[in-house]
PDB file of C-alpha atoms in Angstrom:
ATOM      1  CA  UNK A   1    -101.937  26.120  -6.125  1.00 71.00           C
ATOM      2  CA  UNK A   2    -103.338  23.862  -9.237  1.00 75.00           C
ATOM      3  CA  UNK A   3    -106.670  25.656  -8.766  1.00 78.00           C
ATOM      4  CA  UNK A   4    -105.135  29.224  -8.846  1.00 75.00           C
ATOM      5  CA  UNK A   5    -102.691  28.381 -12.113  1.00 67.00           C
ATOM      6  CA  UNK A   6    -106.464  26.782 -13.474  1.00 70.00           C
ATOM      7  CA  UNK A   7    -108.045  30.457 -13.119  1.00 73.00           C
ATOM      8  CA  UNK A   8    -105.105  31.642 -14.257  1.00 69.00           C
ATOM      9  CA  UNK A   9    -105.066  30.024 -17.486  1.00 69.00           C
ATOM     10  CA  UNK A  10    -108.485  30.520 -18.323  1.00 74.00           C
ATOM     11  CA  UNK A  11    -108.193  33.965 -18.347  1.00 72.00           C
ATOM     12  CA  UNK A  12    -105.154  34.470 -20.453  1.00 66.00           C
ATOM     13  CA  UNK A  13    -106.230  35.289 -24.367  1.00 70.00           C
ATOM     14  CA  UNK A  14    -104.035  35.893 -27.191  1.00 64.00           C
ATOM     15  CA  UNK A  15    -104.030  38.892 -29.351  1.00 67.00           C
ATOM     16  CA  UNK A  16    -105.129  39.446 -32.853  1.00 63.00           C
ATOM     17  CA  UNK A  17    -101.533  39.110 -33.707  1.00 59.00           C
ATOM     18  CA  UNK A  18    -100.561  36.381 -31.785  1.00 58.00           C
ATOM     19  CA  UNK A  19    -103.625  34.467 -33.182  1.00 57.00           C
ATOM     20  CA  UNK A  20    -103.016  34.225 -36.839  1.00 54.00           C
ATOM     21  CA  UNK A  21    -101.565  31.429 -37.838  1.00 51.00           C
ATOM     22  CA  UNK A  22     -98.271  31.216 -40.201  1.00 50.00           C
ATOM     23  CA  UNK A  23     -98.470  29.651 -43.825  1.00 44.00           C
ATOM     24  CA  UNK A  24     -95.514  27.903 -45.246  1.00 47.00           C
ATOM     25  CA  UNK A  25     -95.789  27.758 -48.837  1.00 44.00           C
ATOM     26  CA  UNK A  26     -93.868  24.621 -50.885  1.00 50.00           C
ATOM     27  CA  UNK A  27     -93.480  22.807 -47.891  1.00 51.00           C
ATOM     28  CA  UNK A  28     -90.691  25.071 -47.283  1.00 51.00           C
ATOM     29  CA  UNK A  29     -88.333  24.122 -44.124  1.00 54.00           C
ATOM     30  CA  UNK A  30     -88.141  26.767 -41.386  1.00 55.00           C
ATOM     31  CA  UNK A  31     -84.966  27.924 -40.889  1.00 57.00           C
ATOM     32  CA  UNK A  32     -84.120  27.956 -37.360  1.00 56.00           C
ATOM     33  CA  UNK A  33     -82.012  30.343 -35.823  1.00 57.00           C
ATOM     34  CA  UNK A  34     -79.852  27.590 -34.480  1.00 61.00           C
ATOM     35  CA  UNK A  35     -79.385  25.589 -37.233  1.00 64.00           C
ATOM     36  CA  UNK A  36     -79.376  28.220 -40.255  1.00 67.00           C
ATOM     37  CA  UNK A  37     -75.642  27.474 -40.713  1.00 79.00           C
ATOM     38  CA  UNK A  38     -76.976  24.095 -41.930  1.00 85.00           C
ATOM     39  CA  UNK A  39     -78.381  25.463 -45.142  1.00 89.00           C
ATOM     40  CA  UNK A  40     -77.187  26.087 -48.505  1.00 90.00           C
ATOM     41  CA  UNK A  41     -78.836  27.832 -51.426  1.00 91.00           C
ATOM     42  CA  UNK A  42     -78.110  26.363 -54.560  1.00 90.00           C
ATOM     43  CA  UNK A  43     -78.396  26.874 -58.684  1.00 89.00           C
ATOM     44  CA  UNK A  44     -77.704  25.563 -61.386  1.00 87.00           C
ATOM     45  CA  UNK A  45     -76.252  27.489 -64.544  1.00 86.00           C
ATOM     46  CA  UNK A  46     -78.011  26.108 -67.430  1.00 84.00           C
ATOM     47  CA  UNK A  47     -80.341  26.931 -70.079  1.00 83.00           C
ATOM     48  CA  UNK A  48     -82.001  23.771 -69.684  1.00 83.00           C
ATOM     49  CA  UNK A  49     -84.343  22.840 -66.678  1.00 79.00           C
ATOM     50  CA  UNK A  50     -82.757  18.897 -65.705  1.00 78.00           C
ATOM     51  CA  UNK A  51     -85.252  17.076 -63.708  1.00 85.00           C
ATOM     52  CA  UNK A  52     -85.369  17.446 -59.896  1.00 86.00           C
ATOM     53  CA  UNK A  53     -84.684  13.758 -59.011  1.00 89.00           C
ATOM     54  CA  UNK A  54     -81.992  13.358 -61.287  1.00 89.00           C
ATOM     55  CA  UNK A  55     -80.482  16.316 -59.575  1.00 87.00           C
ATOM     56  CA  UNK A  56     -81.023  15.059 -56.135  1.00 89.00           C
ATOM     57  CA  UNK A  57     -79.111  11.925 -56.889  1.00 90.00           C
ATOM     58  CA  UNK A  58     -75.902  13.369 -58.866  1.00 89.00           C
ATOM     59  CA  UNK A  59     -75.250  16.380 -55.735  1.00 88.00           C
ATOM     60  CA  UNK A  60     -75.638  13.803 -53.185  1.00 90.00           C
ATOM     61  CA  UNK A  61     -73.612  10.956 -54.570  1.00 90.00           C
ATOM     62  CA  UNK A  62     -70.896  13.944 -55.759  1.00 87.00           C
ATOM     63  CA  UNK A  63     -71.087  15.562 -52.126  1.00 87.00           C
ATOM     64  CA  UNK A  64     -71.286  11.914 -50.424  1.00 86.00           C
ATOM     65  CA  UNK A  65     -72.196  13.968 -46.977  1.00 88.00           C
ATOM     66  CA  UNK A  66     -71.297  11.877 -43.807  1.00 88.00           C
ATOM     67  CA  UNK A  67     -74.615  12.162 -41.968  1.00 89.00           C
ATOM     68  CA  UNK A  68     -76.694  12.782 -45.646  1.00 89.00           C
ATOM     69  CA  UNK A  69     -78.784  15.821 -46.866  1.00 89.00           C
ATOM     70  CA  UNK A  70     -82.023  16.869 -48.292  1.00 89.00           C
ATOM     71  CA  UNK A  71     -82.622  19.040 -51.202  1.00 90.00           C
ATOM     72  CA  UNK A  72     -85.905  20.604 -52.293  1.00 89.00           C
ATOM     73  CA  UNK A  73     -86.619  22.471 -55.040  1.00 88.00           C
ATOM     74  CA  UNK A  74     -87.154  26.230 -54.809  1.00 86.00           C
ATOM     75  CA  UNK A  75     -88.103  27.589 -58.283  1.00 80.00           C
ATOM     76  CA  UNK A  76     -86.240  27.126 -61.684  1.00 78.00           C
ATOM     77  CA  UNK A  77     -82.855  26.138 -61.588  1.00 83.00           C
ATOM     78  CA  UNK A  78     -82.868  27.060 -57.870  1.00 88.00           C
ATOM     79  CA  UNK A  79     -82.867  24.373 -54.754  1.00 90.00           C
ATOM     80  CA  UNK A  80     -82.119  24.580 -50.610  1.00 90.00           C
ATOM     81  CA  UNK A  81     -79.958  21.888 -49.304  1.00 90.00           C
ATOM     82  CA  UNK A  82     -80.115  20.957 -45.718  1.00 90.00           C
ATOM     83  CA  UNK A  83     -77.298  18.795 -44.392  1.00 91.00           C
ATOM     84  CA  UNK A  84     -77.433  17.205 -41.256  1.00 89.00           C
ATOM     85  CA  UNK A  85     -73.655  17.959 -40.405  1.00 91.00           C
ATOM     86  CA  UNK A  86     -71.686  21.372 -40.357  1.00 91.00           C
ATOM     87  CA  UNK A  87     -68.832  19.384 -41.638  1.00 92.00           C
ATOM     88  CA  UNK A  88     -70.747  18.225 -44.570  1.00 92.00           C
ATOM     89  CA  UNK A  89     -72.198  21.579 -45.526  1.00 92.00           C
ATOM     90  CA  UNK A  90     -68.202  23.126 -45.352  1.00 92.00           C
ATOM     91  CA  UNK A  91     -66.799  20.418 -47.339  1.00 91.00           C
ATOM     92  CA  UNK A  92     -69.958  21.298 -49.767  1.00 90.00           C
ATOM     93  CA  UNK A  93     -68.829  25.055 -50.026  1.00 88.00           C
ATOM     94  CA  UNK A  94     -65.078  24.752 -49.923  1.00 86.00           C
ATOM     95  CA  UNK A  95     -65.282  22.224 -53.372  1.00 83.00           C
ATOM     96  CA  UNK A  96     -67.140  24.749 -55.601  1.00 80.00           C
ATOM     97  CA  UNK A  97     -67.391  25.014 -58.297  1.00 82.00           C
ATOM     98  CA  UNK A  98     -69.629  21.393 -58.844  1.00 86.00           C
ATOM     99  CA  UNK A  99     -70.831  20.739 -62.010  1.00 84.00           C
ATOM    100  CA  UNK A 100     -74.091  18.490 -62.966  1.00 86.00           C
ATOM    101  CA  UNK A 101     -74.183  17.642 -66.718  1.00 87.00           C
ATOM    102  CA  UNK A 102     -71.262  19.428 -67.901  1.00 87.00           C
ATOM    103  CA  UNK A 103     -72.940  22.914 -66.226  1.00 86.00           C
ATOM    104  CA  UNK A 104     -71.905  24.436 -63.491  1.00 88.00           C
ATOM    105  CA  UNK A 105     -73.772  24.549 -60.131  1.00 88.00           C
ATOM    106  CA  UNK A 106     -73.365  27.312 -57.784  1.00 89.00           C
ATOM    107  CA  UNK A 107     -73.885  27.092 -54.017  1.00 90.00           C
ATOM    108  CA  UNK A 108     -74.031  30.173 -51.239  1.00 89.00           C
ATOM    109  CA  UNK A 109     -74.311  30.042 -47.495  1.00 88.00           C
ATOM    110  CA  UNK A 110     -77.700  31.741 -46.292  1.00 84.00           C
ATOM    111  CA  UNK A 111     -78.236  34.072 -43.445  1.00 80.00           C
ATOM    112  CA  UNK A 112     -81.278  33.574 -41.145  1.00 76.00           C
ATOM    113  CA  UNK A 113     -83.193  36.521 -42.319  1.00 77.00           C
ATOM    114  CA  UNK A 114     -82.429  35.704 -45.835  1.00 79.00           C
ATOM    115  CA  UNK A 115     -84.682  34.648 -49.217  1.00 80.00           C
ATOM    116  CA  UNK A 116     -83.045  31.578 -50.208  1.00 80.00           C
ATOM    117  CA  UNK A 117     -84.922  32.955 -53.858  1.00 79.00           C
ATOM    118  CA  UNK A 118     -82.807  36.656 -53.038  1.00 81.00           C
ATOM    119  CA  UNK A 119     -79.388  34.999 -52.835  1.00 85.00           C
ATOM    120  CA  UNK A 120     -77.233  36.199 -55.382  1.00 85.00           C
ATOM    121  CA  UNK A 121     -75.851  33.085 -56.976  1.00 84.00           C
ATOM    122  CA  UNK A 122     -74.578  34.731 -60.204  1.00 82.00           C
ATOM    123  CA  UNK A 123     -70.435  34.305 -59.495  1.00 79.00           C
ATOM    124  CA  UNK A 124     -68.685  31.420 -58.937  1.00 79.00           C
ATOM    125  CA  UNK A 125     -64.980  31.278 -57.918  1.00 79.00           C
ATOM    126  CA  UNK A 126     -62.331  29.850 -59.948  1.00 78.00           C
ATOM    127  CA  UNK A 127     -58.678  29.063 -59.149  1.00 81.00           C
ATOM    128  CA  UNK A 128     -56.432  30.392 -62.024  1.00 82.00           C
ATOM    129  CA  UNK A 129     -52.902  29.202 -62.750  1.00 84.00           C
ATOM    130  CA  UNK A 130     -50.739  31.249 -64.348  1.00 85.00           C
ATOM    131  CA  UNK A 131     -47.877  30.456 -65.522  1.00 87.00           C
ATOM    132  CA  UNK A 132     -44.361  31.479 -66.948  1.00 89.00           C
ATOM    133  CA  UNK A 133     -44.831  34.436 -65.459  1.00 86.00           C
ATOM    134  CA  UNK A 134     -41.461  36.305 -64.396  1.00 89.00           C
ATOM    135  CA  UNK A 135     -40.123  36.247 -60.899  1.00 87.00           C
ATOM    136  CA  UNK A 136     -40.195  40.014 -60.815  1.00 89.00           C
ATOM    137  CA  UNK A 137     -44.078  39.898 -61.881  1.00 86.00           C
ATOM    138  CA  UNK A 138     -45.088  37.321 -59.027  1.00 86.00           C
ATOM    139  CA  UNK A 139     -46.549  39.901 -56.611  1.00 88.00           C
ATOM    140  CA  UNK A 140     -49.987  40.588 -54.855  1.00 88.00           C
ATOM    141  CA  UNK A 141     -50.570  43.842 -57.179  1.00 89.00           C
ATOM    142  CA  UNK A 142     -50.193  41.112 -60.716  1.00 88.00           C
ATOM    143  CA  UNK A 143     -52.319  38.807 -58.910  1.00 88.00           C
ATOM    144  CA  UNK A 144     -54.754  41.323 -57.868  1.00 89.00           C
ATOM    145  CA  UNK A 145     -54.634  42.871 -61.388  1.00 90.00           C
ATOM    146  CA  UNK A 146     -55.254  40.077 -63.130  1.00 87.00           C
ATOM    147  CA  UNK A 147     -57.603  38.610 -61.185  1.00 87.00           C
ATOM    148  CA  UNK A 148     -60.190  41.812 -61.304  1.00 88.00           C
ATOM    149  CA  UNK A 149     -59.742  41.525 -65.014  1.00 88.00           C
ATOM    150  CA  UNK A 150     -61.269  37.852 -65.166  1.00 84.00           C
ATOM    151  CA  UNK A 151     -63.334  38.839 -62.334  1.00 82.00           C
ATOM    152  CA  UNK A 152     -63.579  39.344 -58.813  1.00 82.00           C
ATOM    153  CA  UNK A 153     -59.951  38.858 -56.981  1.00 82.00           C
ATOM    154  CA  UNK A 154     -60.122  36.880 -53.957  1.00 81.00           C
ATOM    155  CA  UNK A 155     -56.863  35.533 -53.029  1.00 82.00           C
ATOM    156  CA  UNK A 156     -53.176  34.367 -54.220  1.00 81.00           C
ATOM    157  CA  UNK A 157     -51.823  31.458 -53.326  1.00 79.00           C
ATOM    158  CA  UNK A 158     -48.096  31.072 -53.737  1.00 72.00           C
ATOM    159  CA  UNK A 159     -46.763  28.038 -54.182  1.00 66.00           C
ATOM    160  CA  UNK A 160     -43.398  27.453 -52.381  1.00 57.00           C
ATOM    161  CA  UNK A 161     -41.200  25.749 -55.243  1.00 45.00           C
TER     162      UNK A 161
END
């Protein structure tokens, strides 16, 4: 049986395609089908480029992930965090906006088949309070209304009182 897998194996070639080999420029992780929820695409809003390190250090201590994170940089103003925890990377999303020297940094889940360079990362959400606003006025259609006018709407939250 060993000899016949042998002549087997010598015979098997692969094709042009299979051959080539794949370059990953940057030192660029791949992102894994499996892990791609992982991942989050970040940038910063600011006119001036901070350095990398000094980045590094201020999202992690500010994130303080459970099981850590790395962070490389992806072009100007734009970085890919990898956490090592789906709980990490949700807490991560669900405090936006962060802010790193008094400008704001905005961060995006990224699909599998996605540029991490591609991701639109020009909004960032904002909760808005508004107040003394009449009873009769507290509605989804106000909230809606004047939520589209700052922006994009999302969602109202009504606070029992």
């Amino acid at each position: 049986m060993e000899a016949f897998c042998h002549k087997l194996g010598r015979n098997l070639r692969l094709t042009k395609t299979e051959g080539e080999g794949v370059v990953i420029l940057n030192g660029l992780w791949v992102i894994d089908t499996e892990f791609h929820n992982l991942f989050l695409v970040g940038r910063l809003l600011s006119s001036n480029q901070p350095k990398f390190d000094a980045l590094v250090s201020s999202i992690t201590s500010m994130l303080n992930p459970v099981k850590g994170l790395e962070m490389r940089s992806l072009a100007e103003w734009h970085f890919l965090i990898r956490f090592h925890h789906i709980i990490d990377r949700n807490r991560a999303l669900e405090g936006c906006p962060w802010s790193f020297e008094k400008n704001t940094i905005t961060l995006s889940g990224i699909g599998v088949h996605d540029n991490p360079q591609h991701v639109d990362l020009n909004w960032c959400d904002f909760s808005v309070h508004v107040h003394d606003l009449p009873l009769s006025k507290m509605n989804l259609g106000i909230a809606t209304l004047i939520g589209n006018k700052l922006g994009r709407y999302r969602e109202m939250d009504m606070e029992e009182s």
